[in-house]
Amino acid sequence: MAATDASPGGTATRGTRLIGAAAFVGVAWLVAFGLGFSPADRDQRESVRILYVHVPSAWLAYLAFVVTAVASGLYLFRRRHSLAWDRLAGASAEVGVLFMGITLVSGMLWGRLTWGVFWEWDARLTTTAFLFVTYIGYLAVRRLGGSHEQRARRSAVVALLAVLEIPLVHWSVVLWRSLHQEASVIRPDGDVKMDGLMLFTLFVGIVAFTLLYVWLVIHRQRTLTAEDALDDAGLDAAIAARRAEAVTAPEAV
Amino acid sequence: MEDAGFIIGSYVITFGAIAVYAWRVLRRSRRITTRVPDEAKPWT
Amino acid sequence: MESPVVELDGVVAVLGGFPALAGATLTVQRSEIVLLRGPNGAGKTTLLRVCAGLVPIARGQATVLGCDLAVDRAQVRPLVGLLGHRNGLYLDLSVQENVRFWGATVGATPLEVDAALERLGLAGRLAGLSVRRLSAGQQRRTALACLVARRAQLWLLDEPHAGLDAAARDEVDATLRQAAAAGATVVVASHELERAGALATRCVHVVGGQIEAEPVPR
Amino acid sequence: MTSWRIARLVAGKDLRIEWRSRVALNQVLPFAAVVMVMFAFALDRLPRPAGAEDSLLESVAPGLVWLASLFSLLLLVQRAFAVETDDGALDALRVARVDAGALFWGKTLALAAQLAVLEALLLVTAVLLYGTEVRASGVVLLIATWVAATFGLASVGTLYGGLAAGARGRETLLPLLLLPVVAPVLIGATRAVEAALGTGGTAIADGWPWVGVVAVFAVVFGAGGTLAFGPLIDE
């Protein structure tokens, strides 16, 4: 990344400032269109506005976990175990958990207005909640300590196991929900038909959230790189100190 | 706007949470990167 | 000259960011009993665990029993016996069951198991006792019997004499001499200087994560 | 030494330790029974609804049996790895380079054996305490669920137990990692047993797709465990 001005401190470069600015504009547009310009929905009236935040954050959360899984796979199966993949997996999982939390909260608010109840055990929401808890567990595994390689290997395996788990959970939850055929009239499941300005707003939302995701992951990944580098940099100093210990140690018996 | 509390609330929670997380990441990165030599930072 | 059993060259091993070994160089030939001496925290335990292939090597070169540890640490492990502060035994099982289990991991025959028990003076009544009820010395001897049953070629012992009375220490020393005589190689980290000094064929001083060779005290 | 023999060796060792120490028998089984009683305290407040042939407890009995099994699974897994880390045996296993897949299957088989006995006793407890009736026609389905769920839970328990073994804060890490993962088994096994027992009028045929879910879970985590166990417990 040929950054013209060396950053005084922090992980910003011209590229991230660009993405950050674009993300900010995207969010501004999303709020303007989402709350202001876009019309109310025929059936759901105003509550559809929450979807402009709920749906993009859900998509980006799933994207984040796909990135984590792919990065973990690359770390494990690539000859050159470069830790950059592991740090990307960690950064993406962290942002993914943030977005998944937002998805769940906004989903509950939307559910309260549309279905009259905060939580509805529908297949998608249940799988989302399951993913949220699974990746909180993943982040807990990342903090288990040990060398960077150990952390990377252990987290990569847990991330791949989590991916293995998603279809299983989804399948069993869908099968489970199909037992509840109670005909609920207004249950558009958020797949409300959107067109014109509403669809545009949703599109703005997805673009804004993607920019936010990229911007956050880049910064977080660089911070993790710096943290690892801090450990390693400390290593050379520690080795020197260790060697000095040998010189100064009184000639033991 | 009807149910404004919930709707605006969802936007505030969403972008509030993202802002807090972003601020914590940037604060930590500013604090750490000064103590790390430049060659360890591929982006500089 | 046969290739050395252990060949470390400038090995750096990091535990939680701390360089327990900071450039250790050591060569050990077959049937030697090498004594590692040095203050606490000098890196003796890490050195043993590196030779056992348990700790990744950050820098430097390490070959044990013909296996290059930088490439594949796991390959060397079945040939090595590591006895640390903890004996690695199943406390609820009896002495014999423990030795039979560890022997079985390399397919040792019941005869070999009995021979190992015999050698450590654990045959008869002791063999049937649950390890939990044994004294520290008897537990240590059981752990050594497991090493014998596992046909370990390289014995890595961390303070084997700790917590033992004089008689038990003699037995440990006798076992080590027998193992070395039978072609195994022994590396002992110990604070019992006068005793271990007499036992060791060579003495090495470990401090600050590095090794300084020393003439044999005798 | 074929890995199958090592797996049998490890399983034999684990079961012998359990036979000697009787921790599962004297502590985990009573715990499971207490959990079933606590469920009754918490849930059994309504008189049998008019017309319905099942009381509340009877209609949720399958779910409670599997819930009690899951909580007991946590204790059994922690015990299975406490045995290894008590005196540093896990390190010794690493040094002996016991093949990780064989070690995984050894621990899983031993755990499955204990879990199977525990689940059977829990079903008996449900019959005694909750008035559940086991109908003959549902027995085959019941046994199929029992086997599939036991293997699924045992393999995932061993896998995440190995990950948490020796780690700081493992007591709280294990439930966080394990309980979400076993959700498909909890859902599948409960529905399958409901079908087997005919709770709430469910037909036997409805149970078999659920046994499929649980069986796929067991296969996936059996294979996944064999591959992932090595890297997870390796130093």
Short mmCIF file of N, CA, C and O in Angstrom, two decimals, chain C residues 49 52 54-55 73-75 77-78 80-82 86-94 97 101-102 104-107 132 150, chain D residues 1 5-6 9-10 13-14 16-17 20-21 79 83-98 234-235:
data_model
loop_
_atom_site.label_atom_id
_atom_site.label_comp_id
_atom_site.label_asym_id
_atom_site.label_seq_id
_atom_site.Cartn_x
_atom_site.Cartn_y
_atom_site.Cartn_z
N ARG C 49 11.82 -29.53 27.28
CA ARG C 49 10.55 -29.62 26.52
C ARG C 49 10.81 -29.39 25.04
O ARG C 49 10.11 -29.94 24.17
N ALA C 52 11.95 -32.56 23.64
CA ALA C 52 10.84 -33.53 23.56
C ALA C 52 9.87 -33.16 22.45
O ALA C 52 8.86 -33.84 22.24
N LEU C 54 7.94 -30.58 22.31
CA LEU C 54 6.68 -30.03 22.82
C LEU C 54 6.60 -28.52 22.60
O LEU C 54 5.52 -27.95 22.64
N VAL C 55 7.75 -27.89 22.41
CA VAL C 55 7.74 -26.41 22.33
C VAL C 55 8.25 -26.00 20.94
O VAL C 55 9.31 -26.49 20.51
N ARG C 73 7.89 -31.28 14.67
CA ARG C 73 8.21 -31.54 16.08
C ARG C 73 7.63 -32.86 16.57
O ARG C 73 8.09 -33.41 17.56
N ALA C 74 6.59 -33.35 15.86
CA ALA C 74 5.88 -34.49 16.43
C ALA C 74 6.64 -35.79 16.22
O ALA C 74 6.54 -36.73 17.00
N GLN C 75 7.47 -35.82 15.18
CA GLN C 75 8.13 -37.08 14.79
C GLN C 75 9.00 -37.64 15.91
O GLN C 75 9.06 -38.84 16.12
N ARG C 77 8.71 -37.42 19.13
CA ARG C 77 8.11 -37.65 20.46
C ARG C 77 8.06 -39.12 20.89
O ARG C 77 8.40 -39.42 22.03
N PRO C 78 7.68 -40.06 20.00
CA PRO C 78 7.59 -41.43 20.53
C PRO C 78 8.93 -41.97 21.01
O PRO C 78 8.99 -42.89 21.82
N VAL C 80 11.07 -40.32 22.75
CA VAL C 80 11.59 -39.54 23.88
C VAL C 80 10.73 -39.78 25.11
O VAL C 80 9.52 -40.01 25.00
N GLY C 81 11.35 -39.76 26.29
CA GLY C 81 10.59 -39.85 27.55
C GLY C 81 10.83 -38.58 28.34
O GLY C 81 11.99 -38.26 28.62
N LEU C 82 9.80 -37.83 28.61
CA LEU C 82 9.96 -36.57 29.38
C LEU C 82 9.30 -36.75 30.73
O LEU C 82 8.13 -37.12 30.82
N ARG C 86 5.53 -33.11 37.11
CA ARG C 86 4.39 -34.04 37.33
C ARG C 86 4.71 -35.35 36.61
O ARG C 86 5.35 -35.35 35.57
N ASN C 87 4.24 -36.44 37.15
CA ASN C 87 4.68 -37.76 36.65
C ASN C 87 3.91 -38.23 35.43
O ASN C 87 4.31 -39.20 34.81
N GLY C 88 2.79 -37.56 35.09
CA GLY C 88 2.05 -38.01 33.91
C GLY C 88 1.41 -39.36 34.12
O GLY C 88 1.37 -40.21 33.23
N LEU C 89 0.91 -39.59 35.37
CA LEU C 89 0.30 -40.89 35.65
C LEU C 89 -1.20 -40.72 35.86
O LEU C 89 -1.69 -39.59 36.06
N TYR C 90 -1.93 -41.82 35.80
CA TYR C 90 -3.37 -41.79 36.10
C TYR C 90 -3.53 -42.21 37.56
O TYR C 90 -3.35 -43.37 37.93
N LEU C 91 -3.85 -41.26 38.42
CA LEU C 91 -3.79 -41.48 39.87
C LEU C 91 -4.77 -42.56 40.33
O LEU C 91 -4.55 -43.23 41.33
N ASP C 92 -5.87 -42.73 39.57
CA ASP C 92 -6.85 -43.71 40.05
C ASP C 92 -6.49 -45.13 39.62
O ASP C 92 -7.10 -46.08 40.08
N LEU C 93 -5.52 -45.27 38.72
CA LEU C 93 -5.14 -46.62 38.27
C LEU C 93 -3.99 -47.13 39.12
O LEU C 93 -3.29 -46.35 39.76
N SER C 94 -3.80 -48.46 39.06
CA SER C 94 -2.71 -49.02 39.88
C SER C 94 -1.38 -48.83 39.14
O SER C 94 -1.35 -48.44 37.97
N GLU C 97 -1.19 -51.01 36.10
CA GLU C 97 -2.06 -50.56 35.01
C GLU C 97 -1.44 -49.35 34.29
O GLU C 97 -1.51 -49.23 33.08
N PHE C 101 -0.35 -49.42 30.50
CA PHE C 101 -0.96 -48.49 29.54
C PHE C 101 0.13 -47.81 28.70
O PHE C 101 0.09 -47.81 27.47
N TRP C 102 1.12 -47.24 29.40
CA TRP C 102 2.14 -46.49 28.66
C TRP C 102 2.98 -47.42 27.79
O TRP C 102 3.38 -47.07 26.68
N ALA C 104 1.76 -50.08 26.40
CA ALA C 104 0.90 -50.51 25.28
C ALA C 104 0.88 -49.45 24.17
O ALA C 104 0.64 -49.77 23.02
N THR C 105 1.16 -48.19 24.52
CA THR C 105 1.12 -47.17 23.45
C THR C 105 2.21 -47.47 22.42
O THR C 105 2.14 -47.00 21.29
N VAL C 106 3.25 -48.24 22.78
CA VAL C 106 4.26 -48.61 21.76
C VAL C 106 4.22 -50.12 21.53
O VAL C 106 5.15 -50.71 20.98
N GLY C 107 3.17 -50.78 22.06
CA GLY C 107 3.01 -52.20 21.80
C GLY C 107 3.94 -53.06 22.63
O GLY C 107 4.40 -54.12 22.20
N ARG C 132 -2.47 -43.22 43.59
CA ARG C 132 -2.81 -42.09 44.47
C ARG C 132 -2.28 -42.33 45.88
O ARG C 132 -1.94 -41.40 46.60
N ARG C 150 8.09 -47.85 27.83
CA ARG C 150 7.84 -47.14 26.55
C ARG C 150 9.08 -47.17 25.66
O ARG C 150 9.08 -46.55 24.60
N MET D 1 1.35 -50.16 16.01
CA MET D 1 0.15 -50.09 16.82
C MET D 1 -0.95 -49.42 15.97
O MET D 1 -0.89 -48.23 15.71
N ARG D 5 -6.36 -49.95 17.80
CA ARG D 5 -5.97 -50.57 19.08
C ARG D 5 -5.70 -49.49 20.11
O ARG D 5 -6.06 -49.61 21.29
N ILE D 6 -5.09 -48.38 19.67
CA ILE D 6 -4.81 -47.30 20.63
C ILE D 6 -6.13 -46.71 21.13
O ILE D 6 -6.31 -46.45 22.33
N LEU D 9 -7.43 -48.94 23.61
CA LEU D 9 -6.59 -48.84 24.82
C LEU D 9 -6.99 -47.62 25.65
O LEU D 9 -7.21 -47.71 26.87
N VAL D 10 -7.13 -46.47 24.97
CA VAL D 10 -7.48 -45.22 25.69
C VAL D 10 -8.88 -45.35 26.29
O VAL D 10 -9.11 -44.99 27.46
N LYS D 13 -8.76 -47.52 29.24
CA LYS D 13 -8.12 -46.81 30.37
C LYS D 13 -9.14 -45.87 31.02
O LYS D 13 -9.30 -45.86 32.25
N ASP D 14 -9.87 -45.11 30.20
CA ASP D 14 -10.83 -44.16 30.76
C ASP D 14 -11.91 -44.86 31.56
O ASP D 14 -12.28 -44.45 32.66
N ARG D 16 -11.73 -47.80 32.91
CA ARG D 16 -11.18 -48.40 34.13
C ARG D 16 -11.02 -47.33 35.20
O ARG D 16 -11.35 -47.54 36.37
N ILE D 17 -10.59 -46.13 34.79
CA ILE D 17 -10.46 -45.05 35.78
C ILE D 17 -11.83 -44.73 36.37
O ILE D 17 -11.99 -44.58 37.59
N ARG D 20 -12.77 -47.36 38.79
CA ARG D 20 -12.02 -47.23 40.06
C ARG D 20 -12.54 -46.06 40.88
O ARG D 20 -12.77 -46.17 42.07
N SER D 21 -12.70 -44.89 40.23
CA SER D 21 -12.97 -43.69 41.01
C SER D 21 -14.48 -43.50 41.17
O SER D 21 -14.91 -42.83 42.10
N ARG D 79 -14.74 -34.02 33.65
CA ARG D 79 -14.07 -35.11 34.39
C ARG D 79 -13.11 -35.86 33.47
O ARG D 79 -11.97 -36.14 33.83
N VAL D 83 -8.99 -35.90 34.40
CA VAL D 83 -8.18 -37.12 34.58
C VAL D 83 -6.86 -36.97 33.83
O VAL D 83 -5.80 -37.35 34.32
N GLU D 84 -6.91 -36.35 32.65
CA GLU D 84 -5.67 -36.22 31.86
C GLU D 84 -4.75 -35.16 32.42
O GLU D 84 -3.53 -35.29 32.39
N THR D 85 -5.34 -34.06 32.92
CA THR D 85 -4.45 -32.95 33.30
C THR D 85 -4.05 -33.04 34.78
O THR D 85 -3.16 -32.32 35.21
N ASP D 86 -4.71 -33.92 35.56
CA ASP D 86 -4.37 -34.00 37.00
C ASP D 86 -2.87 -34.12 37.21
O ASP D 86 -2.27 -33.34 37.94
N ASP D 87 -2.27 -35.11 36.55
CA ASP D 87 -0.86 -35.37 36.84
C ASP D 87 -0.02 -35.17 35.56
O ASP D 87 1.06 -35.73 35.43
N GLY D 88 -0.58 -34.40 34.62
CA GLY D 88 0.22 -34.11 33.43
C GLY D 88 0.20 -35.23 32.41
O GLY D 88 1.07 -35.34 31.56
N ALA D 89 -0.82 -36.09 32.46
CA ALA D 89 -0.85 -37.22 31.52
C ALA D 89 -1.07 -36.73 30.09
O ALA D 89 -0.58 -37.32 29.13
N LEU D 90 -1.79 -35.60 29.95
CA LEU D 90 -2.03 -35.11 28.58
C LEU D 90 -0.70 -34.76 27.92
O LEU D 90 -0.45 -35.10 26.77
N ASP D 91 0.20 -34.13 28.70
CA ASP D 91 1.54 -33.84 28.17
C ASP D 91 2.23 -35.14 27.79
O ASP D 91 2.85 -35.25 26.73
N ALA D 92 2.11 -36.13 28.66
CA ALA D 92 2.78 -37.42 28.39
C ALA D 92 2.19 -38.04 27.13
O ALA D 92 2.91 -38.60 26.30
N LEU D 93 0.85 -37.90 26.94
CA LEU D 93 0.24 -38.45 25.71
C LEU D 93 0.80 -37.73 24.50
O LEU D 93 1.09 -38.33 23.47
N ARG D 94 1.01 -36.41 24.65
CA ARG D 94 1.56 -35.66 23.51
C ARG D 94 2.98 -36.15 23.23
O ARG D 94 3.36 -36.39 22.09
N VAL D 95 3.75 -36.36 24.32
CA VAL D 95 5.14 -36.79 24.10
C VAL D 95 5.13 -38.18 23.47
O VAL D 95 5.88 -38.46 22.54
N ALA D 96 4.22 -39.04 23.97
CA ALA D 96 4.17 -40.39 23.40
C ALA D 96 3.60 -40.34 21.99
O ALA D 96 3.50 -41.34 21.31
N ARG D 97 3.24 -39.19 21.59
CA ARG D 97 2.65 -38.95 20.27
C ARG D 97 1.61 -40.01 19.94
O ARG D 97 1.61 -40.64 18.91
N VAL D 98 0.72 -40.21 20.92
CA VAL D 98 -0.40 -41.09 20.63
C VAL D 98 -1.18 -40.42 19.50
O VAL D 98 -1.44 -39.21 19.56
N ASP D 234 -2.83 -29.86 20.48
CA ASP D 234 -1.37 -29.84 20.35
C ASP D 234 -0.81 -28.60 21.05
O ASP D 234 -1.43 -27.54 21.04
N GLU D 235 0.35 -28.73 21.64
CA GLU D 235 0.93 -27.58 22.36
C GLU D 235 1.16 -26.46 21.35
O GLU D 235 1.81 -26.70 20.34
#
